[in-house]
Coordinates of C-alpha atoms and ligand atoms in Angstrom, one line a residue:
X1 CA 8.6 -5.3 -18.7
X2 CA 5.3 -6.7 -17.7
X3 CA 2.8 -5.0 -20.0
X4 CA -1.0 -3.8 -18.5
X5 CA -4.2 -3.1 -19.8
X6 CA -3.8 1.1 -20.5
X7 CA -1.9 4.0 -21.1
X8 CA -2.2 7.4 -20.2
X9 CA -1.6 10.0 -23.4
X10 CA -2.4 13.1 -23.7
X11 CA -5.1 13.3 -21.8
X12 CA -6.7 9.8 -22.9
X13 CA -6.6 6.0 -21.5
X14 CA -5.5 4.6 -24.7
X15 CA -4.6 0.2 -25.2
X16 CA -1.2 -0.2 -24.0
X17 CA -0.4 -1.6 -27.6
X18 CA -1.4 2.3 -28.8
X19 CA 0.8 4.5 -26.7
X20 CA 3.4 5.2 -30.0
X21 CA 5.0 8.2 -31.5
X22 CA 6.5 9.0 -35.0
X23 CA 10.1 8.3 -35.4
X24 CA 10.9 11.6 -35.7
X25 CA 10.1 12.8 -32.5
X26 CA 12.0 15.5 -31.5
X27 CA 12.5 14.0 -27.7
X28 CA 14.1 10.3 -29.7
X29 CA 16.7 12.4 -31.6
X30 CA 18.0 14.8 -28.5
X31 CA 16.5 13.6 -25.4
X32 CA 14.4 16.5 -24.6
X33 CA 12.4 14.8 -22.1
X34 CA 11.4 15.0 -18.4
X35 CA 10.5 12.4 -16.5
X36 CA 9.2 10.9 -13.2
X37 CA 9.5 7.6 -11.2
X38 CA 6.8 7.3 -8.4
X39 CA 5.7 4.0 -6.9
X40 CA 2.5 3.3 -5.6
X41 CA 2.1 0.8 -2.8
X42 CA -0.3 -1.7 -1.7
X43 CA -1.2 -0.9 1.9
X44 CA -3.9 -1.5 4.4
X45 CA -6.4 1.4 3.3
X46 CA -6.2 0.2 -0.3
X47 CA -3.0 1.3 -3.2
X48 CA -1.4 4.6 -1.9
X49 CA 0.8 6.9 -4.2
X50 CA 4.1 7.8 -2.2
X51 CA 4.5 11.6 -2.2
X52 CA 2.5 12.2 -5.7
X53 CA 2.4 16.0 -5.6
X54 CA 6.1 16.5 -4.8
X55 CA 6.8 14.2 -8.0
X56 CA 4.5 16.1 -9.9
X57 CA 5.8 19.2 -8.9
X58 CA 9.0 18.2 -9.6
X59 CA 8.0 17.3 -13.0
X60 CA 6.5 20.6 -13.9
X61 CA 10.5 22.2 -12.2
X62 CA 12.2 19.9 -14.5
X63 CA 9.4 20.8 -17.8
X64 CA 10.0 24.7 -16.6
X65 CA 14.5 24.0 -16.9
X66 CA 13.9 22.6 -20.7
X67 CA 11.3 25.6 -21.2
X68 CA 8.4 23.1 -21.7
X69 CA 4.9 23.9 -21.1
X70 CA 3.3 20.9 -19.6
X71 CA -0.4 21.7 -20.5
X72 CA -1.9 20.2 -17.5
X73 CA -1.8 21.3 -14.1
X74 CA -0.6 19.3 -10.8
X75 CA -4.0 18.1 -10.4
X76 CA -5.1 16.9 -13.5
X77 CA -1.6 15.2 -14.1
X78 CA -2.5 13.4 -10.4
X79 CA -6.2 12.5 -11.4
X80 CA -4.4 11.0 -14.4
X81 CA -2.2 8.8 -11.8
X82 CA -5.0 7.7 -9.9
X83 CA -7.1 6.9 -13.3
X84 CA -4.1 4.9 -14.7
X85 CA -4.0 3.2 -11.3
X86 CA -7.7 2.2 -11.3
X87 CA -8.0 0.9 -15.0
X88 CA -4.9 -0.9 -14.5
X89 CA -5.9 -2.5 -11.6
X90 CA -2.6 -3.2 -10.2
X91 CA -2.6 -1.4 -7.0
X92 CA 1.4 -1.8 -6.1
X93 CA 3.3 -0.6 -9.4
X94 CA 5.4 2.1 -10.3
X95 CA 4.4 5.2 -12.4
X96 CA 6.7 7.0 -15.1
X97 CA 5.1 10.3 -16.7
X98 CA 7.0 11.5 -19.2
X99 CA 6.6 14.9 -21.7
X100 CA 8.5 15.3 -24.2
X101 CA 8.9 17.3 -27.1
X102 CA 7.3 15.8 -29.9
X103 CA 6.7 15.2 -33.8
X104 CA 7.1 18.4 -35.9
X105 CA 9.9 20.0 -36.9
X106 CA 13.4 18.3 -36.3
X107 CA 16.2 20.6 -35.4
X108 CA 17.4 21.1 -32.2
X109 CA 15.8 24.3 -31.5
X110 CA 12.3 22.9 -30.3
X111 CA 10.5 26.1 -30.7
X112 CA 7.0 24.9 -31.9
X113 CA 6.9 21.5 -31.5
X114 CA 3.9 20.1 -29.8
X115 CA 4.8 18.5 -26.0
X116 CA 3.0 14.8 -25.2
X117 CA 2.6 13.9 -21.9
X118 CA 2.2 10.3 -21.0
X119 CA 2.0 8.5 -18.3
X120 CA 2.7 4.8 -18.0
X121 CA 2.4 2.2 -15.1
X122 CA 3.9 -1.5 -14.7
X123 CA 4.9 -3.4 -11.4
X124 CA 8.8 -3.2 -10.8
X125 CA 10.0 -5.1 -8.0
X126 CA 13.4 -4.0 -6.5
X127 CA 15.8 -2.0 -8.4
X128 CA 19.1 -3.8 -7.3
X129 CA 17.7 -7.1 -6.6
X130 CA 16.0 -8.9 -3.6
X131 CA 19.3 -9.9 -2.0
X132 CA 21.2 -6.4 -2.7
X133 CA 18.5 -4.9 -0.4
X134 CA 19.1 -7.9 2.2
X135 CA 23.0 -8.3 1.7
X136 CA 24.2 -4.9 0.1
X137 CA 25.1 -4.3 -3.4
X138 CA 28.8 -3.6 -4.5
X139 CA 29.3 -0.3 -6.2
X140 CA 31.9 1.2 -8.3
X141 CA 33.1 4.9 -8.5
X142 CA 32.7 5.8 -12.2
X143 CA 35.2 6.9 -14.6
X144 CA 32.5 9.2 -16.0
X145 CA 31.8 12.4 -14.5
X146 CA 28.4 13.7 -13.5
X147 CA 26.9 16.2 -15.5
X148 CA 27.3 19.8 -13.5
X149 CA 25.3 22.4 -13.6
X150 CA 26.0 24.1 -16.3
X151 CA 26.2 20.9 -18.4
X152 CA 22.5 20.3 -18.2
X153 CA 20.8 21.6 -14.8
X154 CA 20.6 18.3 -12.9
X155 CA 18.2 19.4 -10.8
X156 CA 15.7 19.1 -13.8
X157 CA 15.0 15.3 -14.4
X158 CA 15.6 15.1 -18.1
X159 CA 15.9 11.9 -20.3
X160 CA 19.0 13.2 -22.0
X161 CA 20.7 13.5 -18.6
X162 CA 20.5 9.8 -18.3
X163 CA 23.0 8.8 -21.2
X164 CA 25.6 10.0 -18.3
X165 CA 23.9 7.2 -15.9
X166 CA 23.6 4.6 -18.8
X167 CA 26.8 5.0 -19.6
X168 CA 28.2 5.5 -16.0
X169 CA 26.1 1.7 -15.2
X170 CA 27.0 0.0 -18.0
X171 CA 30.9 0.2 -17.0
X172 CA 30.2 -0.4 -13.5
X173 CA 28.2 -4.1 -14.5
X174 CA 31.0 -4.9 -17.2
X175 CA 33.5 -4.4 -14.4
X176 CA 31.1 -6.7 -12.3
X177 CA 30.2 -4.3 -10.1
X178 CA 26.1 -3.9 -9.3
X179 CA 26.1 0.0 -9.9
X180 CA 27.8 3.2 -10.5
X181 CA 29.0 6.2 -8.2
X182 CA 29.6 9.3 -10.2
X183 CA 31.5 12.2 -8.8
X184 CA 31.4 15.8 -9.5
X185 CA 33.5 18.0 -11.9
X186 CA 35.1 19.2 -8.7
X187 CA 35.6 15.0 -7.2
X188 CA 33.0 15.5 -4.6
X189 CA 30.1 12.5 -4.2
X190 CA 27.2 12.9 -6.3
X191 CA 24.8 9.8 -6.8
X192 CA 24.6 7.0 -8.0
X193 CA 23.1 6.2 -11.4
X194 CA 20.1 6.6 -10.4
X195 CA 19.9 7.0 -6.2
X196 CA 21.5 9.1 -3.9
X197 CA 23.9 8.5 -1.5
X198 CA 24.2 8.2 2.1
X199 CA 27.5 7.8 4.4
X200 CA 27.2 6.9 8.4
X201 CA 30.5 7.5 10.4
X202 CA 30.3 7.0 14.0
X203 CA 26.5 7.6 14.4
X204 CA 26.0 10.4 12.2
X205 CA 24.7 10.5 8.7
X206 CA 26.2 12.1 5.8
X207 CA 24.8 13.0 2.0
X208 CA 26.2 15.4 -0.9
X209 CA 24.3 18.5 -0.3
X210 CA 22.0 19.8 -2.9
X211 CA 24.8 22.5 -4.7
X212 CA 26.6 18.9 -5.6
X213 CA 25.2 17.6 -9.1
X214 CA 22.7 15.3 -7.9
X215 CA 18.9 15.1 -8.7
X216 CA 17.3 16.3 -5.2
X217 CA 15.7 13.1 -4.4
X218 CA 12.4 12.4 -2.9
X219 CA 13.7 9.5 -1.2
X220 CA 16.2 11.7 0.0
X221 CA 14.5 14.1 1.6
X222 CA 12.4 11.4 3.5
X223 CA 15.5 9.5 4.2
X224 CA 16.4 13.1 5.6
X225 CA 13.1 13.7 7.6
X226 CA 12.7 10.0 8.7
X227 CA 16.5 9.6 10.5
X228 CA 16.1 13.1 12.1
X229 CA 12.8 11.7 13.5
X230 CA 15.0 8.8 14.5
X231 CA 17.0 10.5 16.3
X232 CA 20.3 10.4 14.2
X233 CA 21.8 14.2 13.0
X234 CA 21.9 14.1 9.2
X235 CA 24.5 16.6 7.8
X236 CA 24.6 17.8 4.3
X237 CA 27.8 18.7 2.8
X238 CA 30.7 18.0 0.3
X239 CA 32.3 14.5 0.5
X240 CA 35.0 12.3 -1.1
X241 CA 35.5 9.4 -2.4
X242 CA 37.7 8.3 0.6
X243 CA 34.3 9.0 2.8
X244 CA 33.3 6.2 1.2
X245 CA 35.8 3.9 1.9
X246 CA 36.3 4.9 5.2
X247 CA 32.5 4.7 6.1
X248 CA 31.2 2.4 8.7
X249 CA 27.8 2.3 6.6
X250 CA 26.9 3.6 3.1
X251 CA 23.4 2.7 1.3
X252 CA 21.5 4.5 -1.4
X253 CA 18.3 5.8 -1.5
X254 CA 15.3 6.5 -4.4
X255 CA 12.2 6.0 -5.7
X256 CA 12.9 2.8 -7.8
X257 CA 16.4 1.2 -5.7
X258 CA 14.3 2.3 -2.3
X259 CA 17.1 1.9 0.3
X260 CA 19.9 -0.3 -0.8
X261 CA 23.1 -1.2 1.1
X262 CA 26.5 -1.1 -0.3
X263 CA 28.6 -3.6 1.1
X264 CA 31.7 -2.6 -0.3
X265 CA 32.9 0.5 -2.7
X266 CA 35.6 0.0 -5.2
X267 CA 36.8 -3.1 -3.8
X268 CA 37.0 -1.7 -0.5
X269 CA 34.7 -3.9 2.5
X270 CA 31.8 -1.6 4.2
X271 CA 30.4 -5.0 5.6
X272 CA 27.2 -6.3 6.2
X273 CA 24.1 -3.9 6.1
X274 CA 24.8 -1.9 9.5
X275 CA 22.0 -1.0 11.9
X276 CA 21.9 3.1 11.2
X277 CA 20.9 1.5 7.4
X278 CA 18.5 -1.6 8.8
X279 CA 16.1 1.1 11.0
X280 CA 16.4 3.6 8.0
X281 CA 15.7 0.8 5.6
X282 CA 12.7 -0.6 8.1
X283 CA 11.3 3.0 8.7
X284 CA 11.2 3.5 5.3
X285 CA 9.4 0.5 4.2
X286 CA 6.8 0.9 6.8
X287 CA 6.2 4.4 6.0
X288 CA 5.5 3.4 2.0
X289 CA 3.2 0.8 3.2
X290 CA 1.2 3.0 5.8
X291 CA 2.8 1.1 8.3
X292 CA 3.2 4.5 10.4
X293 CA 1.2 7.0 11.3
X294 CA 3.7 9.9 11.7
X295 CA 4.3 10.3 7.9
X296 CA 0.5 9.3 6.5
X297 CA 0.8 12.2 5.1
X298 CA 3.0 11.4 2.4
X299 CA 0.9 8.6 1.2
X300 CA -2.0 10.0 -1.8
X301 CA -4.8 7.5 -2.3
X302 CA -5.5 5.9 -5.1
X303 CA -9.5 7.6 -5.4
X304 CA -10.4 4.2 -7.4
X305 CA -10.3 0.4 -5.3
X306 CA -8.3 -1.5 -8.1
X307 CA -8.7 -5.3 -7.9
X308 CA -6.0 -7.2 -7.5
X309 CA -3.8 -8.1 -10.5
X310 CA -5.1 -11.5 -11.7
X311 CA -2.0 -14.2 -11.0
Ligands
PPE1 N1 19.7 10.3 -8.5 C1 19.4 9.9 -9.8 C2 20.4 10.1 -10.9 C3 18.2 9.3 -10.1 O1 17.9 8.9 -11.3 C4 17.2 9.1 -9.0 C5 15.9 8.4 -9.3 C6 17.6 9.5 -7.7 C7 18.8 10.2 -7.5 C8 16.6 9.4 -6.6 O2 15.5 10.2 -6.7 P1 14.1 9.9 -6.1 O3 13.5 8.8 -6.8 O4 13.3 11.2 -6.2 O5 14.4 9.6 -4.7 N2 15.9 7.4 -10.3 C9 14.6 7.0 -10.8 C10 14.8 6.3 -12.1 C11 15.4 4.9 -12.1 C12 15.5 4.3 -13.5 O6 16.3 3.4 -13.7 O7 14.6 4.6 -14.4 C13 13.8 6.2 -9.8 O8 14.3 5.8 -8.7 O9 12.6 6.0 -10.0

């Protein structure tokens, strides 16, 4: 991880060498944490934040699931973003807030423990490599099962949740495979571990619907808006794993993997990136870099001009 300057903490820019906590934080010994990943993109007006607020929101729905109380509101947690952004001075990066129950009492009950809230920023390239978002990556369905519902609520984007993923990816690379499919309790598609999924059979899109145990993705729901705008019909509903191998395209969206081809599931060929994936994958990637006017919207200014990152 390329380290910068600072560290949002609790309400502070701290030295990036000063963001610790005590070993016995409650959130290291049962992952009662909630997270974000939001990337923030050089464009022409300067670094934009790609749908900040619906993040952030999400954040404070996940905090709400693991009955945490945030302490700072929508706004104050984006000023904090933009802040980070600014001292940093790396205007393309990607941000990770995190809150998590902290140093107290151990015990799983967290009743009383104090919640930090951090935020941290560093520049992550692609997720799945440069040439697995050219070529297509190769993508395994997981013996692991997806946590349902009533597991841990999926929709909430909690740190413990992601043992399932660890575990789920580190098979899939063993096996040689780039990344992991989990399926539900049920069998049905859920994501990957950590994108969503997207299946295109004779010109129309398909993607788990929301009632599956996936996280509900930002990237998905602009993958959602942006194809519709496209002109393609997007459907939501259960699928199987035979959806997959019977696809003529299939590609993954998320903050961090963006959109990602899969050129083949379990063995079996998709082939080549296909052209419903290309447009969605160009659309996309202009949209993040202010590149279109039709979804400006969704890009948040950074309020500071950071320089560029010296070389
Ligand atoms: N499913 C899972 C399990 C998941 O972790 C992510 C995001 C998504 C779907 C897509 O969500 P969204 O980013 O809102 O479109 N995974 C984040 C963390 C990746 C990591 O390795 O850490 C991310 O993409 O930032």
């Amino acid at each position: 991880m390329q380290e910068l300057d600072k560290i949002w903490m609790n309400g502070e820019l701290i030295d990036w060498a000063d963001a610790k906590v005590h070993v016995g934080t409650h959130g290291l010994h049962y992952g009662s944490g909630v997270f974000e990943g939001i990337r923030a993109y050089e464009t022409p007006k300067g670094s934009a934040v790609f749908r900040l607020t619906d993040h952030l929101q999400r954040l404070h729905n996940s905090a709400r699931l693991l009955n945490m109380e945030l302490g700072y509101t929508i706004g104050e947690l984006r000023s904090a973003c933009m802040d980070l952004i600014g001292a940093n001075g790396v205007p393309e990066c990607y941000l990770r807030p995190i809150a998590f129950y902290g140093y107290g009492e151990l015990g799983v009950a967290a009743t009383g423990n104090p919640i930090d809230v951090v935020i941290m920023s560093w520049p992550w390239g692609t997720y799945l490599g440069a040439e697995g978002m050219e070529k297509g990556i190769r993508a395994k369905i997981s013996s692991w099962t997806r946590i349902g519902p009533n597991v841990i609520p999926h929709v909430a984007k909690a740190t413990g949740i992601y043992l399932n993923s660890m575990l789920a990816v580190m098979e899939a690379n063993r096996a040689g495979y780039d990344e992991a499919i989990l399926l539900t309790d049920e069998g049905y598609i859920a994501d990957g571990s950590g994108e969503n999924l997207f299946v295109v059979k004779d010109g129309t899109i398909y993607t788990p619907d929301l009632s599956a145990s996936i996280l509900p993705g930002i990237t998905r729901d602009t993958i959602i808006q942006i194809a519709q705008d496209l002109g393609y019909t997007v459907v939501e509903k259960q699928l199987i794993r035979t959806d997959l191998y019977l696809a003529d395209e299939v590609f993954m969206t998320g903050t961090a993997a963006e959109v990602t081809p899969l050129r083949d599931v379990d063995d079996q060929p998709i082939g080549p990136p296909g052209p419903v994936t290309l447009a969605i994958q160009k659309a996309y990637l202009d949209t993040v870099r202010g590149q279109s006017e039709r979804w400006a919207h969704w890009l948040e200014y950074a309020t500071t001009e950071p320089a560029r990152a010296q070389a």
